[in-house]
Coordinates of C-alpha atoms in Angstrom, one line a residue:
Chain L
M494 CA 9.9 12.9 4.0
S495 CA 10.3 11.4 0.9
K496 CA 7.1 9.9 0.5
L497 CA 7.1 9.4 -3.2
S498 CA 9.7 7.0 -4.1
I499 CA 11.9 7.1 -7.7
E500 CA 9.4 4.1 -9.2
Q501 CA 6.3 6.9 -8.0
I502 CA 7.5 9.5 -9.9
E503 CA 8.1 7.1 -12.7
H504 CA 4.1 6.1 -12.4
I505 CA 3.2 9.5 -12.6
A506 CA 5.7 10.8 -15.3
R507 CA 3.8 7.8 -17.0
L508 CA 0.7 9.1 -16.4
S509 CA 1.4 13.1 -17.0
R510 CA 3.4 12.1 -20.6
L511 CA 5.8 12.9 -19.5
E512 CA 10.2 11.7 -20.2
L513 CA 12.0 12.6 -17.3
S514 CA 15.7 12.8 -16.6
G515 CA 17.4 11.1 -13.6
D516 CA 18.3 13.9 -12.4
E517 CA 14.3 15.1 -12.6
K518 CA 13.1 12.0 -10.7
K519 CA 15.4 12.6 -7.7
L520 CA 14.1 16.4 -7.4
Y521 CA 10.7 16.1 -8.3
S522 CA 10.5 13.5 -5.7
E523 CA 12.3 15.6 -2.7
Q524 CA 9.9 18.7 -4.0
L525 CA 6.6 17.1 -4.4
S526 CA 7.0 15.1 -1.3
S527 CA 7.7 18.5 1.2
V528 CA 4.4 19.8 -0.9
L529 CA 2.7 16.6 -0.1
D530 CA 3.3 17.1 3.4
Y531 CA 2.3 20.6 3.4
V532 CA -1.3 19.6 2.1
D533 CA -1.2 16.5 4.6
Q534 CA -2.7 19.2 6.7
L535 CA -5.9 18.9 5.6
S536 CA -6.3 15.7 7.2
E537 CA -6.7 17.8 9.9
V538 CA -10.5 19.3 9.1
D539 CA -13.4 17.0 9.7
T540 CA -15.1 16.8 6.7
E541 CA -17.9 14.5 7.6
G542 CA -21.0 14.9 6.0
I543 CA -19.8 18.0 3.4
E544 CA -20.3 18.2 0.6
P545 CA -17.4 18.5 -2.3
T546 CA -16.9 21.4 -4.4
A547 CA -16.1 21.0 -7.8
N548 CA -17.1 24.4 -8.7
I549 CA -18.3 27.1 -6.6
T550 CA -21.3 28.9 -9.3
G551 CA -23.3 26.0 -7.8
L552 CA -24.2 25.5 -11.9
K553 CA -25.4 22.4 -13.0
N554 CA -25.5 21.6 -17.1
I555 CA -25.6 24.1 -19.4
W556 CA -27.6 23.4 -22.2
R557 CA -27.8 24.8 -25.3
E558 CA -28.4 23.9 -29.1
D559 CA -26.9 21.6 -31.4
K560 CA -26.6 23.6 -33.9
V561 CA -23.4 24.7 -36.6
E562 CA -22.1 27.4 -36.4
E563 CA -19.6 29.6 -38.5
S564 CA -16.4 30.1 -36.6
G565 CA -14.7 31.7 -39.3
V566 CA -11.4 29.3 -38.5
T567 CA -10.3 27.3 -40.8
H568 CA -8.4 24.0 -41.9
E569 CA -5.8 25.8 -43.5
M570 CA -5.5 28.2 -40.9
I571 CA -5.6 25.4 -38.3
G572 CA -2.3 23.4 -40.4
Q573 CA 0.0 26.5 -40.3
N574 CA 0.4 25.4 -35.7
A575 CA 0.4 21.9 -36.7
P576 CA 4.2 20.2 -36.8
K577 CA 2.8 18.4 -39.7
F578 CA -0.4 19.1 -41.4
E579 CA -1.3 17.2 -44.7
K580 CA -4.7 16.9 -46.8
D581 CA -6.9 18.5 -43.7
S582 CA -5.0 15.7 -41.7
F583 CA -3.2 16.1 -38.7
V584 CA 0.0 14.0 -39.4
V585 CA 1.5 11.6 -36.4
P586 CA 3.5 8.4 -36.1
G587 CA 2.0 4.9 -36.9
V588 CA -0.1 3.4 -33.6
F589 CA -0.5 0.1 -35.1
E590 CA 3.0 -2.1 -35.8
Chain M
M1148 CA 1.5 69.5 -19.1
M1149 CA 2.9 66.1 -17.8
N1150 CA 4.3 63.3 -19.4
L1151 CA 1.9 61.9 -22.0
Y1152 CA 2.7 57.5 -21.1
S1153 CA 1.7 59.2 -17.4
L1154 CA -1.9 59.4 -18.2
T1155 CA -4.4 57.4 -16.1
I1156 CA -7.0 56.3 -18.2
K1157 CA -9.4 58.4 -17.0
E1158 CA -6.8 61.7 -17.8
A1159 CA -6.4 60.2 -21.0
S1160 CA -9.6 60.2 -22.1
D1161 CA -10.8 63.1 -20.4
L1162 CA -8.3 64.6 -22.7
L1163 CA -8.9 62.6 -26.4
A1164 CA -12.4 63.5 -25.5
K1165 CA -11.7 67.2 -25.3
G1166 CA -9.0 66.5 -29.0
E1167 CA -5.9 67.5 -26.7
I1168 CA -4.4 64.7 -27.8
T1169 CA -5.0 62.1 -30.2
S1170 CA -4.4 58.2 -29.4
V1171 CA -1.1 58.2 -31.8
E1172 CA 0.4 60.6 -29.9
L1173 CA -0.4 59.1 -27.0
T1174 CA 0.6 55.7 -28.4
E1175 CA 3.6 56.7 -29.9
A1176 CA 4.5 58.6 -26.2
I1177 CA 4.4 54.9 -25.1
F1178 CA 6.3 53.7 -27.5
A1179 CA 9.3 56.3 -26.6
R1180 CA 9.2 55.6 -23.6
I1181 CA 9.2 51.5 -23.9
K1182 CA 12.9 52.3 -26.1
D1183 CA 14.1 53.8 -23.0
I1184 CA 13.3 51.9 -20.2
E1185 CA 11.8 47.8 -21.7
P1186 CA 15.5 46.9 -22.0
K1187 CA 15.9 47.3 -18.1
V1188 CA 12.1 46.3 -16.6
G1189 CA 11.5 43.5 -19.6
A1190 CA 7.3 44.0 -19.4
Y1191 CA 6.9 42.8 -22.5
I1192 CA 7.8 39.2 -24.4
T1193 CA 5.9 40.7 -28.2
L1194 CA 5.5 44.5 -28.9
C1195 CA 3.1 45.6 -31.1
E1196 CA 4.0 48.6 -32.6
E1197 CA 3.1 48.7 -36.2
K1198 CA -0.8 47.2 -35.2
A1199 CA -0.8 49.7 -32.1
L1200 CA -0.4 52.5 -34.3
E1201 CA -3.3 51.2 -36.8
M1202 CA -5.3 50.2 -34.6
A1203 CA -4.7 54.2 -32.9
K1204 CA -5.1 55.4 -36.2
A1205 CA -9.1 53.8 -36.3
S1206 CA -9.3 55.6 -32.8
D1207 CA -8.7 59.4 -34.6
D1208 CA -10.9 58.2 -37.6
R1209 CA -13.8 57.2 -35.1
R1210 CA -13.7 60.3 -33.4
K1211 CA -13.1 62.8 -35.9
E1212 CA -16.3 60.8 -37.4
G1213 CA -18.1 61.2 -34.1
K1214 CA -18.2 56.9 -33.8
V1215 CA -16.5 57.3 -30.3
L1216 CA -16.7 53.7 -29.0
S1217 CA -16.6 53.7 -25.7
E1218 CA -14.5 55.4 -22.5
I1219 CA -11.4 53.5 -23.4
D1220 CA -11.9 54.4 -26.8
G1221 CA -7.9 54.7 -28.5
V1222 CA -6.6 54.1 -24.5
P1223 CA -3.2 52.0 -25.2
F1224 CA -3.7 48.9 -23.0
A1225 CA -0.8 45.6 -22.8
V1226 CA -2.3 41.9 -22.4
K1227 CA -0.7 39.4 -20.3
D1228 CA 0.4 36.8 -22.7
L1229 CA -2.1 34.6 -21.7
F1230 CA -4.9 35.5 -23.5
L1231 CA -5.3 34.8 -27.2
T1232 CA -4.8 37.3 -29.6
K1233 CA -5.8 36.8 -33.0
G1234 CA -3.0 37.1 -35.6
V1235 CA -0.3 38.1 -32.6
K1236 CA 1.9 35.3 -30.5
T1237 CA 0.6 33.9 -27.7
T1238 CA 2.8 31.9 -26.1
A1239 CA 1.9 31.5 -22.4
A1240 CA 5.8 32.3 -21.9
S1241 CA 6.1 28.5 -22.9
N1242 CA 8.9 27.2 -25.2
I1243 CA 6.1 24.5 -25.4
L1244 CA 4.0 27.1 -27.4
N1245 CA 7.2 29.9 -28.9
D1246 CA 5.8 30.0 -32.2
F1247 CA 2.2 29.7 -31.8
I1248 CA -0.2 32.2 -33.6
P1249 CA -3.7 31.8 -32.3
V1250 CA -6.6 31.6 -34.7
Y1251 CA -9.3 33.2 -32.5
E1252 CA -9.3 35.9 -30.4
S1253 CA -10.0 35.7 -26.4
T1254 CA -13.3 37.1 -25.3
V1255 CA -11.6 39.6 -23.0
T1256 CA -9.6 41.4 -25.2
T1257 CA -12.4 41.2 -28.1
K1258 CA -14.2 43.3 -26.0
L1259 CA -11.4 45.8 -25.6
W1260 CA -10.7 46.1 -29.2
E1261 CA -14.7 46.4 -29.6
A1262 CA -14.7 49.4 -26.7
G1263 CA -12.0 50.7 -29.5
S1264 CA -8.3 50.2 -27.3
V1265 CA -4.7 49.7 -28.6
L1266 CA -2.8 46.8 -28.6
I1267 CA 1.1 47.4 -26.9
G1268 CA 2.1 44.3 -26.7
K1269 CA 1.5 40.7 -24.6
T1270 CA 3.4 40.7 -21.9
N1271 CA 5.6 38.8 -19.3
L1272 CA 4.4 35.6 -16.8
D1273 CA 5.0 32.6 -14.8
Q1274 CA 4.9 29.8 -17.9
F1275 CA 1.4 29.2 -18.0
A1276 CA 0.8 31.6 -14.8
M1277 CA 2.3 29.2 -13.1
G1278 CA 4.4 31.4 -9.9
S1279 CA 4.7 34.2 -8.0
S1280 CA 7.8 35.9 -9.5
T1281 CA 7.3 35.5 -13.8
E1282 CA 10.6 33.5 -13.3
T1283 CA 9.3 31.0 -14.1
S1284 CA 8.9 32.1 -17.7
A1285 CA 11.1 31.0 -20.7
Y1286 CA 11.6 34.4 -22.1
N1287 CA 14.5 36.7 -20.8
T1288 CA 12.7 39.7 -21.6
S1289 CA 15.3 42.2 -19.8
E1290 CA 17.4 42.7 -22.4
E1291 CA 19.8 44.5 -20.0
Y1292 CA 20.0 42.2 -17.0
D1293 CA 19.3 38.6 -20.0
S1294 CA 16.6 37.9 -16.7
T1295 CA 13.2 37.8 -16.8
T1296 CA 11.2 41.3 -15.8
R1297 CA 12.2 43.1 -13.1
N1298 CA 10.5 44.9 -10.7
P1299 CA 10.5 49.1 -11.7
W1300 CA 10.8 49.5 -7.9
D1301 CA 14.2 47.8 -7.6
L1302 CA 15.0 46.6 -10.4
E1303 CA 17.1 43.7 -8.6
R1304 CA 13.7 42.1 -7.2
I1305 CA 11.2 40.4 -8.5
P1306 CA 7.8 42.3 -10.0
G1307 CA 5.9 39.1 -8.2
G1308 CA 3.6 36.9 -11.0
S1309 CA 2.0 35.3 -12.3
S1310 CA 1.1 38.7 -14.0
G1311 CA 4.6 40.4 -13.2
G1312 CA 5.1 41.7 -16.6
S1313 CA 1.4 43.1 -16.3
A1314 CA 2.1 45.0 -13.4
A1315 CA 5.3 46.2 -13.8
A1316 CA 4.3 47.9 -17.7
V1317 CA 1.4 49.7 -15.7
A1318 CA 3.9 50.7 -12.7
A1319 CA 6.6 51.5 -15.1
D1320 CA 4.5 53.7 -17.8
L1321 CA 4.7 51.5 -20.6
C1322 CA 0.9 51.4 -21.1
V1323 CA -2.0 53.0 -20.1
A1324 CA -4.0 49.6 -18.8
A1325 CA -3.3 46.2 -18.2
V1326 CA -5.4 43.1 -18.1
G1327 CA -3.9 40.0 -16.2
T1328 CA -5.3 36.6 -15.0
D1329 CA -5.5 35.8 -11.1
T1330 CA -5.7 32.0 -10.5
G1331 CA -4.0 32.1 -6.6
G1332 CA -3.4 35.8 -6.5
S1333 CA -1.6 36.3 -10.0
I1334 CA -3.2 39.9 -10.3
R1335 CA -3.0 40.9 -6.8
Q1336 CA 0.5 40.1 -5.7
P1337 CA 1.7 41.6 -8.5
A1338 CA -0.5 44.7 -8.5
S1339 CA 1.1 44.9 -4.8
H1340 CA 5.0 44.3 -5.2
C1341 CA 4.6 47.2 -8.2
S1342 CA 2.5 49.6 -6.8
I1343 CA 0.0 49.2 -8.6
T1344 CA -4.2 48.6 -8.8
G1345 CA -5.3 44.7 -9.6
L1346 CA -8.7 43.4 -9.3
K1347 CA -9.5 40.0 -9.3
P1348 CA -13.4 39.7 -10.2
T1349 CA -16.0 36.9 -8.5
Y1350 CA -15.6 33.9 -10.3
G1351 CA -18.4 33.7 -13.8
R1352 CA -17.7 37.4 -13.6
V1353 CA -15.3 37.7 -16.8
S1354 CA -15.7 35.5 -19.0
R1355 CA -12.5 32.6 -20.0
Y1356 CA -13.2 32.0 -23.3
G1357 CA -9.6 32.4 -24.8
T1358 CA -7.7 33.0 -21.8
I1359 CA -5.3 29.8 -21.7
A1360 CA -6.3 27.8 -18.8
M1361 CA -4.7 26.9 -16.0
A1362 CA -7.0 26.2 -13.1
S1363 CA -10.7 26.4 -14.7
S1364 CA -12.7 26.1 -11.5
L1365 CA -10.4 29.7 -10.2
D1366 CA -9.0 31.1 -13.2
Q1367 CA -10.6 34.8 -13.6
A1368 CA -9.5 37.9 -15.5
G1369 CA -9.2 41.2 -14.6
P1370 CA -8.0 45.0 -14.7
M1371 CA -4.5 46.1 -14.1
T1372 CA -4.5 49.8 -13.5
K1373 CA -2.8 52.8 -12.3
T1374 CA -5.7 53.9 -10.2
V1375 CA -9.7 52.1 -8.5
E1376 CA -11.2 54.5 -11.0
D1377 CA -9.7 52.6 -14.2
A1378 CA -10.3 49.3 -12.8
A1379 CA -13.4 50.2 -12.3
I1380 CA -13.6 51.3 -16.1
V1381 CA -11.8 48.1 -17.7
L1382 CA -13.8 45.6 -15.3
K1383 CA -17.2 47.5 -16.8
V1384 CA -15.6 46.5 -20.4
I1385 CA -14.6 43.1 -20.1
S1386 CA -17.4 41.8 -17.7
G1387 CA -20.3 40.0 -18.6
H1388 CA -22.2 36.6 -20.1
D1389 CA -20.6 34.9 -23.1
K1390 CA -22.6 32.3 -25.0
Y1391 CA -18.7 30.1 -25.1
D1392 CA -18.4 30.2 -21.1
S1393 CA -21.0 28.7 -19.5
T1394 CA -20.0 29.3 -16.1
S1395 CA -19.5 33.4 -17.2
S1396 CA -22.4 34.8 -14.9
K1397 CA -25.7 36.4 -16.4
S1398 CA -26.3 38.6 -13.5
E1399 CA -26.4 42.3 -15.0
V1400 CA -22.6 44.4 -15.6
P1401 CA -23.2 47.6 -13.4
D1402 CA -21.5 51.0 -14.3
Y1403 CA -18.8 50.1 -12.0
S1404 CA -17.3 53.6 -12.8
G1405 CA -20.4 55.4 -13.0
K1406 CA -21.6 54.7 -9.7
L1407 CA -18.1 55.4 -8.0
Q1408 CA -18.4 56.7 -4.9
A1409 CA -15.9 57.7 -2.1
D1410 CA -18.6 57.7 1.1
M1411 CA -17.6 54.9 3.7
T1412 CA -20.1 55.8 6.4
G1413 CA -21.4 52.6 7.8
I1414 CA -19.3 50.2 6.1
K1415 CA -18.3 47.8 8.6
I1416 CA -15.0 46.3 7.9
G1417 CA -13.8 42.4 9.2
I1418 CA -9.6 42.4 9.6
P1419 CA -9.3 38.2 9.6
Q1420 CA -6.7 37.3 12.4
E1421 CA -5.5 35.4 10.0
F1422 CA -4.4 37.1 7.9
F1423 CA -2.0 39.0 10.4
S1424 CA -0.1 36.3 11.1
E1425 CA 2.1 33.6 9.2
G1426 CA 5.0 35.2 9.0
L1427 CA 3.6 38.7 8.1
D1428 CA 7.0 40.8 8.4
D1429 CA 6.0 43.3 11.0
D1430 CA 6.5 46.6 8.3
V1431 CA 4.4 45.1 5.9
K1432 CA 1.4 44.6 8.8
E1433 CA 2.1 48.0 10.4
T1434 CA 1.5 49.8 6.7
I1435 CA -1.2 48.0 6.5
L1436 CA -2.4 48.8 10.2
K1437 CA -2.3 52.4 9.4
S1438 CA -4.4 52.1 6.5
I1439 CA -6.9 50.6 8.6
E1440 CA -6.9 54.2 10.7
E1441 CA -7.6 55.8 7.2
Y1442 CA -10.2 53.3 6.5
K1443 CA -12.0 54.9 10.6
K1444 CA -11.3 57.8 9.6
L1445 CA -13.1 57.5 6.0
G1446 CA -16.2 57.1 8.5
A1447 CA -15.8 53.2 8.3
T1448 CA -16.1 51.1 11.4
T1449 CA -14.1 47.9 12.0
V1450 CA -14.1 44.8 14.5
E1451 CA -11.5 41.9 14.6
V1452 CA -13.0 38.3 12.7
S1453 CA -11.3 35.1 12.3
L1454 CA -11.7 32.9 9.3
P1455 CA -10.1 29.4 11.2
M1456 CA -10.2 27.8 7.5
A1457 CA -8.7 30.3 5.8
H1458 CA -5.5 28.6 6.9
Y1459 CA -6.6 25.4 5.7
A1460 CA -6.5 27.7 1.5
L1461 CA -3.0 26.9 0.4
A1462 CA -3.3 23.6 1.0
I1463 CA -6.9 23.4 -0.7
Y1464 CA -5.5 25.2 -3.3
Y1465 CA -2.2 22.7 -4.0
I1466 CA -4.6 19.5 -4.5
L1467 CA -7.1 21.5 -6.8
M1468 CA -5.1 23.8 -9.0
P1469 CA -2.4 21.1 -9.9
A1470 CA -5.3 18.3 -10.5
E1471 CA -7.1 20.3 -13.1
V1472 CA -3.8 21.7 -14.4
S1473 CA -2.8 18.6 -15.4
S1474 CA -6.2 18.0 -17.5
N1475 CA -6.0 21.4 -18.9
L1476 CA -2.2 21.1 -20.2
A1477 CA -2.9 17.7 -21.5
R1478 CA -4.1 19.5 -24.6
F1479 CA 0.0 19.9 -25.6
D1480 CA 0.6 17.0 -26.7
G1481 CA 3.2 17.6 -29.5
I1482 CA 0.2 17.0 -32.4
R1483 CA -1.8 19.9 -33.0
Y1484 CA 0.1 23.1 -32.8
G1485 CA 3.2 24.2 -30.2
L1486 CA 6.6 22.7 -30.2
S1487 CA 6.8 19.0 -31.7
A1488 CA 8.8 16.1 -31.5
I1489 CA 7.2 15.8 -35.0
K1490 CA 8.8 18.3 -36.4
D1491 CA 12.0 18.3 -34.1
E1492 CA 14.2 14.8 -35.9
A1493 CA 17.1 15.6 -33.4
L1494 CA 14.2 14.2 -30.9
S1495 CA 13.3 10.9 -33.5
A1496 CA 10.1 10.0 -31.5
K1497 CA 9.2 6.7 -33.1
S1498 CA 5.9 6.0 -31.5
L1499 CA 2.7 8.6 -30.8
E1500 CA 3.5 8.2 -26.9
E1501 CA 7.2 9.2 -27.5
V1502 CA 5.6 12.2 -29.3
Y1503 CA 3.6 12.9 -26.0
T1504 CA 6.4 12.3 -23.7
K1505 CA 9.5 14.1 -25.7
S1506 CA 7.2 17.5 -26.7
R1507 CA 6.0 17.2 -23.3
A1508 CA 9.3 17.0 -21.8
L1509 CA 11.2 19.9 -23.7
G1510 CA 8.3 21.9 -24.2
F1511 CA 6.7 22.5 -20.3
G1512 CA 9.0 24.6 -18.2
P1513 CA 10.3 22.4 -14.3
E1514 CA 6.9 24.9 -12.6
A1515 CA 4.8 23.1 -15.3
K1516 CA 5.8 19.4 -14.8
R1517 CA 6.0 19.3 -11.1
R1518 CA 1.8 20.9 -11.1
I1519 CA 1.1 18.1 -13.7
M1520 CA 2.2 15.4 -11.6
L1521 CA 1.3 16.5 -8.5
G1522 CA -2.2 17.3 -10.5
S1523 CA -1.7 13.4 -12.2
Y1524 CA -0.6 12.0 -8.7
V1525 CA -4.0 13.6 -6.3
L1526 CA -6.7 12.5 -9.5
S1527 CA -4.7 8.5 -9.6
A1528 CA -6.6 5.6 -8.2
G1529 CA -6.1 5.3 -4.7
Y1530 CA -5.6 8.9 -3.8
Y1531 CA -8.4 10.4 -5.5
D1532 CA -10.6 10.6 -2.1
A1533 CA -7.5 11.0 0.4
Y1534 CA -6.1 14.4 -2.2
Y1535 CA -8.9 15.8 -4.4
K1536 CA -12.4 15.2 -2.5
K1537 CA -11.0 15.4 0.7
A1538 CA -9.7 19.2 -0.8
Q1539 CA -12.9 20.0 -2.3
K1540 CA -14.5 19.4 0.8
V1541 CA -12.6 21.7 3.1
R1542 CA -13.8 24.2 -0.2
T1543 CA -16.5 24.1 1.1
L1544 CA -16.2 25.0 4.6
L1545 CA -13.5 27.8 3.8
K1546 CA -16.8 29.2 1.2
K1547 CA -19.3 28.8 3.9
E1548 CA -17.0 30.4 6.0
F1549 CA -16.6 33.8 4.2
E1550 CA -20.3 33.6 3.3
K1551 CA -21.2 33.8 7.2
I1552 CA -18.6 36.2 7.9
F1553 CA -19.9 38.8 5.2
E1554 CA -23.1 38.2 7.0
T1555 CA -21.3 40.4 9.6
V1556 CA -19.2 42.5 7.8
D1557 CA -19.4 44.5 4.5
L1558 CA -15.7 43.6 3.6
L1559 CA -12.4 42.0 4.5
I1560 CA -8.9 44.2 4.9
A1561 CA -5.9 42.3 4.5
P1562 CA -2.4 42.3 3.2
V1563 CA -1.8 41.3 0.0
S1564 CA 1.2 39.8 0.7
P1565 CA 3.5 38.7 3.8
M1566 CA 6.6 40.4 2.5
P1567 CA 7.0 43.2 -0.3
A1568 CA 9.2 41.6 -3.5
F1569 CA 11.6 39.9 -3.0
K1570 CA 15.4 38.9 -4.8
F1571 CA 16.0 36.6 -8.2
G1572 CA 16.5 33.2 -7.0
E1573 CA 15.4 34.0 -3.4
K1574 CA 12.8 31.2 -3.8
S1575 CA 13.0 29.9 -7.1
E1576 CA 14.7 26.9 -6.2
D1577 CA 12.6 25.9 -3.5
P1578 CA 9.3 25.7 -5.0
L1579 CA 7.0 25.6 -1.5
S1580 CA 8.6 28.6 0.1
M1581 CA 7.3 30.4 -3.6
Y1582 CA 4.2 28.9 -3.0
L1583 CA 3.6 30.3 0.8
S1584 CA 4.1 33.5 -0.9
D1585 CA 0.7 33.5 -2.1
V1586 CA -0.7 32.5 1.1
L1587 CA -2.9 35.6 1.7
T1588 CA -4.5 36.2 -2.0
V1589 CA -5.1 32.1 -2.1
P1590 CA -8.0 32.0 0.1
A1591 CA -10.0 33.9 -2.1
N1592 CA -9.8 32.4 -5.6
P1593 CA -11.4 28.8 -4.1
A1594 CA -14.3 31.0 -2.2
G1595 CA -14.8 32.3 -5.8
I1596 CA -15.2 36.2 -4.1
P1597 CA -13.3 39.2 -5.6
A1598 CA -10.6 40.7 -3.7
M1599 CA -8.0 44.1 -4.5
S1600 CA -5.0 44.8 -4.1
I1601 CA -4.4 48.7 -3.4
P1602 CA -0.4 50.2 -3.2
A1603 CA -0.8 51.2 0.9
G1604 CA 2.5 52.2 1.2
F1605 CA 6.3 51.2 1.4
V1606 CA 8.9 49.9 3.3
E1607 CA 12.6 50.0 3.7
R1608 CA 14.5 47.2 2.0
D1609 CA 18.5 47.0 1.7
G1610 CA 18.2 51.3 0.9
K1611 CA 15.4 50.8 -1.5
S1612 CA 11.6 51.8 -1.0
L1613 CA 9.3 48.5 -1.8
P1614 CA 5.8 48.9 -2.3
V1615 CA 3.2 47.1 -0.1
G1616 CA -0.7 46.2 -1.1
L1617 CA -3.9 46.7 0.6
Q1618 CA -6.2 43.5 0.3
I1619 CA -9.8 44.1 0.2
I1620 CA -12.0 41.3 -0.3
G1621 CA -15.7 41.1 -0.5
P1622 CA -18.5 38.5 -0.7
A1623 CA -19.6 37.5 -4.7
W1624 CA -20.6 39.8 -6.5
S1625 CA -19.1 42.7 -4.8
E1626 CA -16.6 44.6 -6.7
Q1627 CA -19.1 47.8 -6.7
M1628 CA -18.3 48.2 -3.0
I1629 CA -14.7 47.2 -2.9
L1630 CA -14.4 49.6 -6.3
N1631 CA -15.9 52.2 -3.8
A1632 CA -13.6 51.3 -0.8
G1633 CA -10.9 51.5 -2.7
F1634 CA -11.8 54.7 -4.5
A1635 CA -12.6 56.3 -0.8
Y1636 CA -8.9 55.4 -0.1
Q1637 CA -7.2 56.8 -3.3
Q1638 CA -9.2 60.4 -2.9
A1639 CA -7.6 60.4 1.3
T1640 CA -4.6 59.2 0.2
D1641 CA -2.0 59.7 -3.0
W1642 CA 0.8 56.3 -2.7
H1643 CA -0.8 55.4 -5.4
K1644 CA -0.1 58.6 -7.7
K1645 CA 3.6 57.6 -6.2
K1646 CA 6.1 56.2 -9.6
P1647 CA 9.1 54.4 -9.4
D1648 CA 12.7 56.0 -10.2
I1649 CA 13.9 53.6 -13.1
K1650 CA 17.5 53.7 -13.2

């Protein structure tokens, strides 16, 4: 048990862009480890030479004309849901120092 | 005359057509019922009374002019709060979307409104449809209990999930019909726990456009109704190809309700042994075996079959689903919409990175966080082949096994859930035990096949009668046959007519 160490949880949280408290790290390390123990049973299944299925429809790429269509959605409408929106743009903290 | 709020779509549609009731009267009756019962049950996150009455009035006006749009014109619907509704708050039951107003409409709801139906409100669900009890919702919709949605059959128990609000709304007559979504059982399991009819269609039957995505290769929307006949009516309305969802199928939409027929002669039903073993409550098993006897009386033949790969379906699901979740929920970045560390000075995000990590930490509930992290892990360098690719391969084997079984039988019959509705808090502290409650519904999703839950009887727990659902599973595109089998059962039994006594 406890396959996932606190360090691993921190790494996964970083990949997931999630800030976690110390208690959360401990709790998720236990809970996620028990789920991983459960899914490990797949290793019993012989999948030699079996193709993976990502999508059951069997559809490949679907193409359409690269044509602009009216969506009826304006910048203003989009801005209304944004935390900070100025001059038709989302405002974020600076990326460069 | 019976209470208007108890009407099925079929009954309401007939009365509207005859001019015996109006859509406004029907809608008002539902809102009167909501005022009575909703403070206890808590099925809805958002109620749209004003809008509903406008829509009902418009329907009545159309009818007067002889311009009826469809069989569901004027019929009041509840919509899971996972479907985007333009101008009507849509939360996915998460804090991260607590003030989100969509700027466009989902295809499913567009089709409902184009057919003339009326929006009663947006129903509660497990946060981002992640859960089996509606307890992971960020919204305590039951005022009287200050909790998430209660089961109308026993207010001490959960309604199932994730479409728990839609199921409770239908069961408690707080709408005429509802729509939900099913990624691993989220239509069927609450339908079973609340004694209603719930159908998960074949993957690609219904467009996913505008439905907040959980796991895109598994999600399907479907009807949640009082009868199989109603499910057929709704499925016809919401199905079909959509240019905004390339995975939606171009195959023709049959007239499901027009073609409904109850003759089971010559239908061969498989009883998959694997669905009758793992932790199944004895009385639930008895209930399902009785319903199988009913099918024999109706002229069907039955045969025991084996689906060894079904045993692995839940493990496949808990790798592929979180992987897709971690990708789909990456869009909640605190920049474009939703709860944001940019807006909240107290969070004092000093960098773009902190905008992401703090907004997401505060906005997502624990279940969403667990699944995002599980997904990030199984997709991460060094683990991708062992988990994600392996699960995709076993998925291929599961799909092939179903295809092979359906060469020998027409349909499969199984329980929906190993147990009736459980109590609040019973499984919420132990995620794995919650996940295991979906063991019988999950297999249909990675295989992409349709399955339906219909009421099959009741079992006693603590002196209360709790509903048990029967699951009918068919090959891809067999919705008509599944609906026919459900229709046949509802012609012969009256479990679906039982109503909870809500106190």
